[in-house]
mmCIF file of C-alpha atoms in Angstrom:
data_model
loop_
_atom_site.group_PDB
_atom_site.id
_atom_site.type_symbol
_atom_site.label_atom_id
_atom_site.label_comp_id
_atom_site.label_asym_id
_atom_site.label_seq_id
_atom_site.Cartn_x
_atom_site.Cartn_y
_atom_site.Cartn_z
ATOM 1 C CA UNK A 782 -9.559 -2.148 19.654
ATOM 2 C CA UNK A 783 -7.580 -0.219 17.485
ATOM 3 C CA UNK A 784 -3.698 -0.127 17.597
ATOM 4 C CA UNK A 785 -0.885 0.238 15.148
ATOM 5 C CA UNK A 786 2.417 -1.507 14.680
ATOM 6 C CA UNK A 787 5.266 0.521 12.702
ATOM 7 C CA UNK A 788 8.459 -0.671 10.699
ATOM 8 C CA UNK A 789 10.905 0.401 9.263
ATOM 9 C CA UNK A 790 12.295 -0.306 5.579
ATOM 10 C CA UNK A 791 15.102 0.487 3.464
ATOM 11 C CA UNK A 792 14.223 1.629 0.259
ATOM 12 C CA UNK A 793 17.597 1.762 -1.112
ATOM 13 C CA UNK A 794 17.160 -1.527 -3.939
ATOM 14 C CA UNK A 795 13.697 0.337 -4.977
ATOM 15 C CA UNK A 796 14.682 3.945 -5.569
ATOM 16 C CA UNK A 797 16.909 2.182 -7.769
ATOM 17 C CA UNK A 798 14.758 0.197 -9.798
ATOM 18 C CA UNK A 799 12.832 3.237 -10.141
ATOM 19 C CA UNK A 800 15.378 5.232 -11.857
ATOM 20 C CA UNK A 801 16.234 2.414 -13.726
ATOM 21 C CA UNK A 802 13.130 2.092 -15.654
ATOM 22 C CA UNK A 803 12.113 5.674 -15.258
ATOM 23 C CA UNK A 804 12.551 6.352 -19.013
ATOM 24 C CA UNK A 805 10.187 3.727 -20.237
ATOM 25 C CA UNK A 806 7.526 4.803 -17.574
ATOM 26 C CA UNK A 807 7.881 8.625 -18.702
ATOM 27 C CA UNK A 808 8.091 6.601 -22.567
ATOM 28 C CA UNK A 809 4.650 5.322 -21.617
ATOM 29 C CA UNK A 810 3.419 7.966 -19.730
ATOM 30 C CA UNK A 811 3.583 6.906 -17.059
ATOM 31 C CA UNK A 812 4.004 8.854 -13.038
ATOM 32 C CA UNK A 813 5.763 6.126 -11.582
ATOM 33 C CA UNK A 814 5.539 6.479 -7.832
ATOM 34 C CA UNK A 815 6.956 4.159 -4.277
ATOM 35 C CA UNK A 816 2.805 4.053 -3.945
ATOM 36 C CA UNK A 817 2.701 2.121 -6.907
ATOM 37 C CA UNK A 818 5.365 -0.353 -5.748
ATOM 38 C CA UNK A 819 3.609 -0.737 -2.849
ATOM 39 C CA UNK A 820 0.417 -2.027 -4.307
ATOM 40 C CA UNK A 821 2.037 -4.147 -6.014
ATOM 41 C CA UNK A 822 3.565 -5.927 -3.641
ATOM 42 C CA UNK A 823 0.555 -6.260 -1.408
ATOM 43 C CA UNK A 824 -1.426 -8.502 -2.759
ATOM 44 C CA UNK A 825 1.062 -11.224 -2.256
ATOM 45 C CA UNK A 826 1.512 -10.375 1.264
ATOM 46 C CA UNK A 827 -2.187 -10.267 1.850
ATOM 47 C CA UNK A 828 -2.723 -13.808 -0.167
ATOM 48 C CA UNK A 829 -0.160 -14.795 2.902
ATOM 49 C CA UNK A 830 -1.814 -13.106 5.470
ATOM 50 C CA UNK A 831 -5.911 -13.106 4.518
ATOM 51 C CA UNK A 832 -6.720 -12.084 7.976
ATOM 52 C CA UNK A 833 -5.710 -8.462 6.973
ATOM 53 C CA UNK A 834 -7.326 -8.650 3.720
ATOM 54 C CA UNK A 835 -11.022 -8.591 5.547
ATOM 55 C CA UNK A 836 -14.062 -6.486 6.847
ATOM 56 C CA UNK A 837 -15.799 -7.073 10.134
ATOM 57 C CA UNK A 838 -19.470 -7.854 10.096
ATOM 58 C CA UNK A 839 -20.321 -6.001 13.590
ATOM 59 C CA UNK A 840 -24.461 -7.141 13.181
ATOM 60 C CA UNK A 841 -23.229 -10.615 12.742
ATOM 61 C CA UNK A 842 -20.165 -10.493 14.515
ATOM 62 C CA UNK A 843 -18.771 -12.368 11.814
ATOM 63 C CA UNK A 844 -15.097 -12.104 10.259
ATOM 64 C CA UNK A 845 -15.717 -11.794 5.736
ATOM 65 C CA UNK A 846 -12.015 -13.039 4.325
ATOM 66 C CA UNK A 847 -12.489 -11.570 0.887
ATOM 67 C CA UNK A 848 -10.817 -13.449 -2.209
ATOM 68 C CA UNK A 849 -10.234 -10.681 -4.129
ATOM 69 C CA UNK A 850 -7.819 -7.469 -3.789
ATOM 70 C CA UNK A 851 -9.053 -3.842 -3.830
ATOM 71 C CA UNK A 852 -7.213 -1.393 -2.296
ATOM 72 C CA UNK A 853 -8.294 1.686 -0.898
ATOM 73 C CA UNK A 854 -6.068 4.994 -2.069
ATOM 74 C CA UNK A 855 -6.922 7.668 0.965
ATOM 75 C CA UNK A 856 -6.760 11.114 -1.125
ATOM 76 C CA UNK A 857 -6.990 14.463 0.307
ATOM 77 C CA UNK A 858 -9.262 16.439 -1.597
ATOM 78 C CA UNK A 859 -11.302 19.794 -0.609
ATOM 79 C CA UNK A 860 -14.044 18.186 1.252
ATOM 80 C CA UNK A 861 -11.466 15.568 3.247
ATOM 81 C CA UNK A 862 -10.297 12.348 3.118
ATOM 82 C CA UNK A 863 -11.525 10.244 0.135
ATOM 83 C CA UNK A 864 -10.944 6.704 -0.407
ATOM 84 C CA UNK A 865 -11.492 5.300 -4.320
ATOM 85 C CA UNK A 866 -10.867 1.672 -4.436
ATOM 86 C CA UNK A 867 -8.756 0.423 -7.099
ATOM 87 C CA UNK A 868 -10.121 -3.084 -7.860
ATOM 88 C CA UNK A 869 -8.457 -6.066 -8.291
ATOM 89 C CA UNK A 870 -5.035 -4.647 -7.877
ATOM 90 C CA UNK A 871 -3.100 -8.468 -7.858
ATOM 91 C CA UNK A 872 -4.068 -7.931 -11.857
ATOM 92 C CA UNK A 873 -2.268 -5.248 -12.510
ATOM 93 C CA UNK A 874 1.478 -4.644 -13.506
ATOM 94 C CA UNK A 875 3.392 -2.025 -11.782
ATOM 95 C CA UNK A 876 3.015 0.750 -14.763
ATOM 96 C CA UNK A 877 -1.155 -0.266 -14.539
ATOM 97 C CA UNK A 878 -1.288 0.393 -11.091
ATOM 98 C CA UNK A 879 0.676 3.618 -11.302
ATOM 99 C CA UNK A 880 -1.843 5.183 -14.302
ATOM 100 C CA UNK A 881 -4.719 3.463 -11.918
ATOM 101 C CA UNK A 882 -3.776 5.497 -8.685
ATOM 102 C CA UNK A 883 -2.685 8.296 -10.543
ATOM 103 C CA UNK A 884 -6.295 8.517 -12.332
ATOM 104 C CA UNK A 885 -8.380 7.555 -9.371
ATOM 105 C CA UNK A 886 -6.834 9.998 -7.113
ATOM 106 C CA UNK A 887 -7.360 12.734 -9.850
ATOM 107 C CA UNK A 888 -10.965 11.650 -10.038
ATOM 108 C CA UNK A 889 -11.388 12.049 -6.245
ATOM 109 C CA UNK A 890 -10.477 15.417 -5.869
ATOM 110 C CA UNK A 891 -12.379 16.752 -9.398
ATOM 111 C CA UNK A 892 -15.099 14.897 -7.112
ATOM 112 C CA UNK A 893 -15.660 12.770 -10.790
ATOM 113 C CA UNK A 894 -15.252 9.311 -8.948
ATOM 114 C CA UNK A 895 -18.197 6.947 -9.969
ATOM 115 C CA UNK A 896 -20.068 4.931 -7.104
ATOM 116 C CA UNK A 897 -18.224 1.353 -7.739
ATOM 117 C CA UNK A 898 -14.896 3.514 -7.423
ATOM 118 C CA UNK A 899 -15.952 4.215 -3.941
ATOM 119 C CA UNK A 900 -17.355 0.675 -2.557
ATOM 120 C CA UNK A 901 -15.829 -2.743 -2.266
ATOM 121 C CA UNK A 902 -12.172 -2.312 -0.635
ATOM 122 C CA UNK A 903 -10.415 -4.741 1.078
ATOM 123 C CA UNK A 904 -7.449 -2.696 2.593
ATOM 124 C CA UNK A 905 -6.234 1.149 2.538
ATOM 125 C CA UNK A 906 -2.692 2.442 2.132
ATOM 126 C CA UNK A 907 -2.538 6.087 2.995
ATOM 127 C CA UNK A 908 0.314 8.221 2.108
ATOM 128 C CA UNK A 909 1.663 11.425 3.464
ATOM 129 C CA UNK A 910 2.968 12.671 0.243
ATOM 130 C CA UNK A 911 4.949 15.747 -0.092
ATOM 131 C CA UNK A 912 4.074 16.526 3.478
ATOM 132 C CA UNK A 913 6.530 13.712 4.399
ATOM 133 C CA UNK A 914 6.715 12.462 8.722
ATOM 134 C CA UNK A 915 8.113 10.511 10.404
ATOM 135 C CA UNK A 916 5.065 8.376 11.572
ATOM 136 C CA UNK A 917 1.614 8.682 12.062
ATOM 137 C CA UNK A 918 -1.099 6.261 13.248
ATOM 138 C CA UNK A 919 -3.750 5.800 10.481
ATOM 139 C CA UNK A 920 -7.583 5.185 11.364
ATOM 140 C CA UNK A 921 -8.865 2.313 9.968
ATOM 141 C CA UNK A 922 -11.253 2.471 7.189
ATOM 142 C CA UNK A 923 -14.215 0.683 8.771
ATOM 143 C CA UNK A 924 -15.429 -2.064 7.903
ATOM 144 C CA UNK A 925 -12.006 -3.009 7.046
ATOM 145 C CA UNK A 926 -9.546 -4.318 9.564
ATOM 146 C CA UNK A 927 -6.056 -2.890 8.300
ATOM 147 C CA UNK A 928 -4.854 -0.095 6.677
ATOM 148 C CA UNK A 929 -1.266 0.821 5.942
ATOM 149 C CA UNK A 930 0.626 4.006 6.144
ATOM 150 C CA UNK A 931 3.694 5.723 3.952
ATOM 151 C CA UNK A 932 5.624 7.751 5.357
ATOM 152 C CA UNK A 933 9.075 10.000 4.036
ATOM 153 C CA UNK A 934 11.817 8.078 2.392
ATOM 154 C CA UNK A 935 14.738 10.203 2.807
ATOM 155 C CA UNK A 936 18.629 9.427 3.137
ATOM 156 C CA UNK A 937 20.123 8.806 6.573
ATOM 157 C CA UNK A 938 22.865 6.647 7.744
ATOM 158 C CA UNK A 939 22.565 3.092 8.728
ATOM 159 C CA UNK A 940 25.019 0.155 9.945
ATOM 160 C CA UNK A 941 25.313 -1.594 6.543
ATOM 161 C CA UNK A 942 27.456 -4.839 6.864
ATOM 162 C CA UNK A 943 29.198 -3.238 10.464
ATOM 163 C CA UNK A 944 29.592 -0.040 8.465
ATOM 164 C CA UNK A 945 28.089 2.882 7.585
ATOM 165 C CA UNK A 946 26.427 4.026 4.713
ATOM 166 C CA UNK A 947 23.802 6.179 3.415
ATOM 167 C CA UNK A 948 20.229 4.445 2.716
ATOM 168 C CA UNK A 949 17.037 5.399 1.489
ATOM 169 C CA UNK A 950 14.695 4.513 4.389
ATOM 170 C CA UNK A 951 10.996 5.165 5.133
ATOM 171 C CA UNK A 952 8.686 3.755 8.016
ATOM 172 C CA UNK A 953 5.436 1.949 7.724
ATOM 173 C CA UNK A 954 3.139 2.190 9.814
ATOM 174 C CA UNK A 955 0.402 -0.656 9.959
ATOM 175 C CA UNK A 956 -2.910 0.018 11.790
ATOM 176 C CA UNK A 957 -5.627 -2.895 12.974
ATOM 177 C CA UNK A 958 -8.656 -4.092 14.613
ATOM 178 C CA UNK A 959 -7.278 -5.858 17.320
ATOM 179 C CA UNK A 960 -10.554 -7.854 17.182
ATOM 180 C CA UNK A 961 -9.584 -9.733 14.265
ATOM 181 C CA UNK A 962 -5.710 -9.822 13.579
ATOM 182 C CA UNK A 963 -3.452 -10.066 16.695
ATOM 183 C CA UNK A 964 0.013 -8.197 17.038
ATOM 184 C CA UNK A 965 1.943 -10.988 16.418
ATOM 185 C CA UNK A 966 0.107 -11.553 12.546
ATOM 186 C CA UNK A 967 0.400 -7.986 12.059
ATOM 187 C CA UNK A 968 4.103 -7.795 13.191
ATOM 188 C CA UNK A 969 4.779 -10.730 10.626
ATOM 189 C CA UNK A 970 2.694 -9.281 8.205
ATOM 190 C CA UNK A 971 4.495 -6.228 7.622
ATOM 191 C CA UNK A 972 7.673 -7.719 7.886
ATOM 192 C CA UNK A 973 7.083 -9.625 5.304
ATOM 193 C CA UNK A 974 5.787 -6.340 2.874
ATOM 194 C CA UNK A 975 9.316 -4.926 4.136
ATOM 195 C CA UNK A 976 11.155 -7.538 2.690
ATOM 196 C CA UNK A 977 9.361 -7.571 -0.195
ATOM 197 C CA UNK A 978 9.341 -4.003 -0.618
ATOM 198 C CA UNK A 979 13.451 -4.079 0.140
ATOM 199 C CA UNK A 980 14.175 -6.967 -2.608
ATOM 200 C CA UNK A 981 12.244 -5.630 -5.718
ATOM 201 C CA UNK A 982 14.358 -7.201 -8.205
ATOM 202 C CA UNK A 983 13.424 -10.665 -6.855
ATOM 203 C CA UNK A 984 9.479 -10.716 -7.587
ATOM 204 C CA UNK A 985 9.176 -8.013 -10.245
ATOM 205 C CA UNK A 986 10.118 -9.139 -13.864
ATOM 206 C CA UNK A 987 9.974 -8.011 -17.203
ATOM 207 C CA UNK A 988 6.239 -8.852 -17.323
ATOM 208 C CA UNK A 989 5.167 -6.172 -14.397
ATOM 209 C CA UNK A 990 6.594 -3.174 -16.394
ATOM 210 C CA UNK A 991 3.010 -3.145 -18.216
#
């Protein structure tokens, strides 16, 4: 029972943030992508909402809330889809998660991902990249119950304050086992990532740019 809600968010407040710290991430090395903002603020969201951070025991028929955070990165690589889990991700400051997804989705397509990279995730976030879209409805990663898509973030006008201006907006798109979360906790869900996601400067602090 697999259906998908979508959203959309305005990026504007975090494109910003990004180019204001974009000289200590290149300082430190570091790629700093929206994917990395976004697994940041997950784990918060899914502490909210633990039905989404689960798998679904289909032998037992049994629902497994996990208390722990790894999220799935779906790569494409030259044999398909691969998803490397990146473990623990509520640990991790923004610049950590950034090298983290940058290395693991390296390692997936040099096929150089070890076995515990591969097993253990909690929830996916797929992104289409370069390739951009609108939407798209992404197929959960099973025996997990939720997966999140990225889609393009690109300026277009929106009624700002009963005006218009130009924004940075994006859509997510949220797919789940209707089994186990209902549309109503997944609506609420990714609303609250949105507004997360839209606010940056109000959860991230000096201590995430690690």
């Amino acid at each position: 029972a697999h259906f998908t809600f979508v959203a959309e968010c305005d990026f504007t407040a975090l494109v910003g943030h990004r180019a204001s710290v974009r000289e200590r991430a290149e300082a430190a090395g570091v790629r700093l992508t929206y994917l990395a903002y976004v697994f940041r603020a997950l784990p918060a969201v899914l502490k909210e909402f633990p039905l989404l951070n689960a798998t679904l025991d289909d032998e037992r028929h049994e629902i497994v809330l996990k208390g722990y955070w790894n999220l799935g990165i779906a790569t494409n690589t030259d044999d398909g889809l691969t998803v490397p889990i990146l473990h623990h991700a509520d640990r991790l400051g923004l610049f950590a998660l950034a090298r983290e997804i940058e290395r693991l989705s390296a390692a997936a397509r040099e096929h150089k991902l070890k076995l515990e990279e591969l097993q253990g995730g909690t929830f996916t976030v797929t992104s289409t990249g370069t390739k951009g879209g609108v939407l798209a409805t992404p197929i959960l990663h099973h025996p997990q119950v939720a997966i999140l898509g990225l889609h393009a973030i690109v300026k277009r006008p929106a009624v700002v304050d009963d005006a218009i201006a130009i924004r940075d907006l994006g859509n997510l798109s949220l797919s789940m086992d209707h089994r186990v979360v209902d549309g109503a906790v997944g609506a609420d869900f990714l609303y609250a990532l949105v507004e997360r996601l839209q606010s940056p400067s109000a959860w991230l602090d000096e201590g995430d740019l690690r």
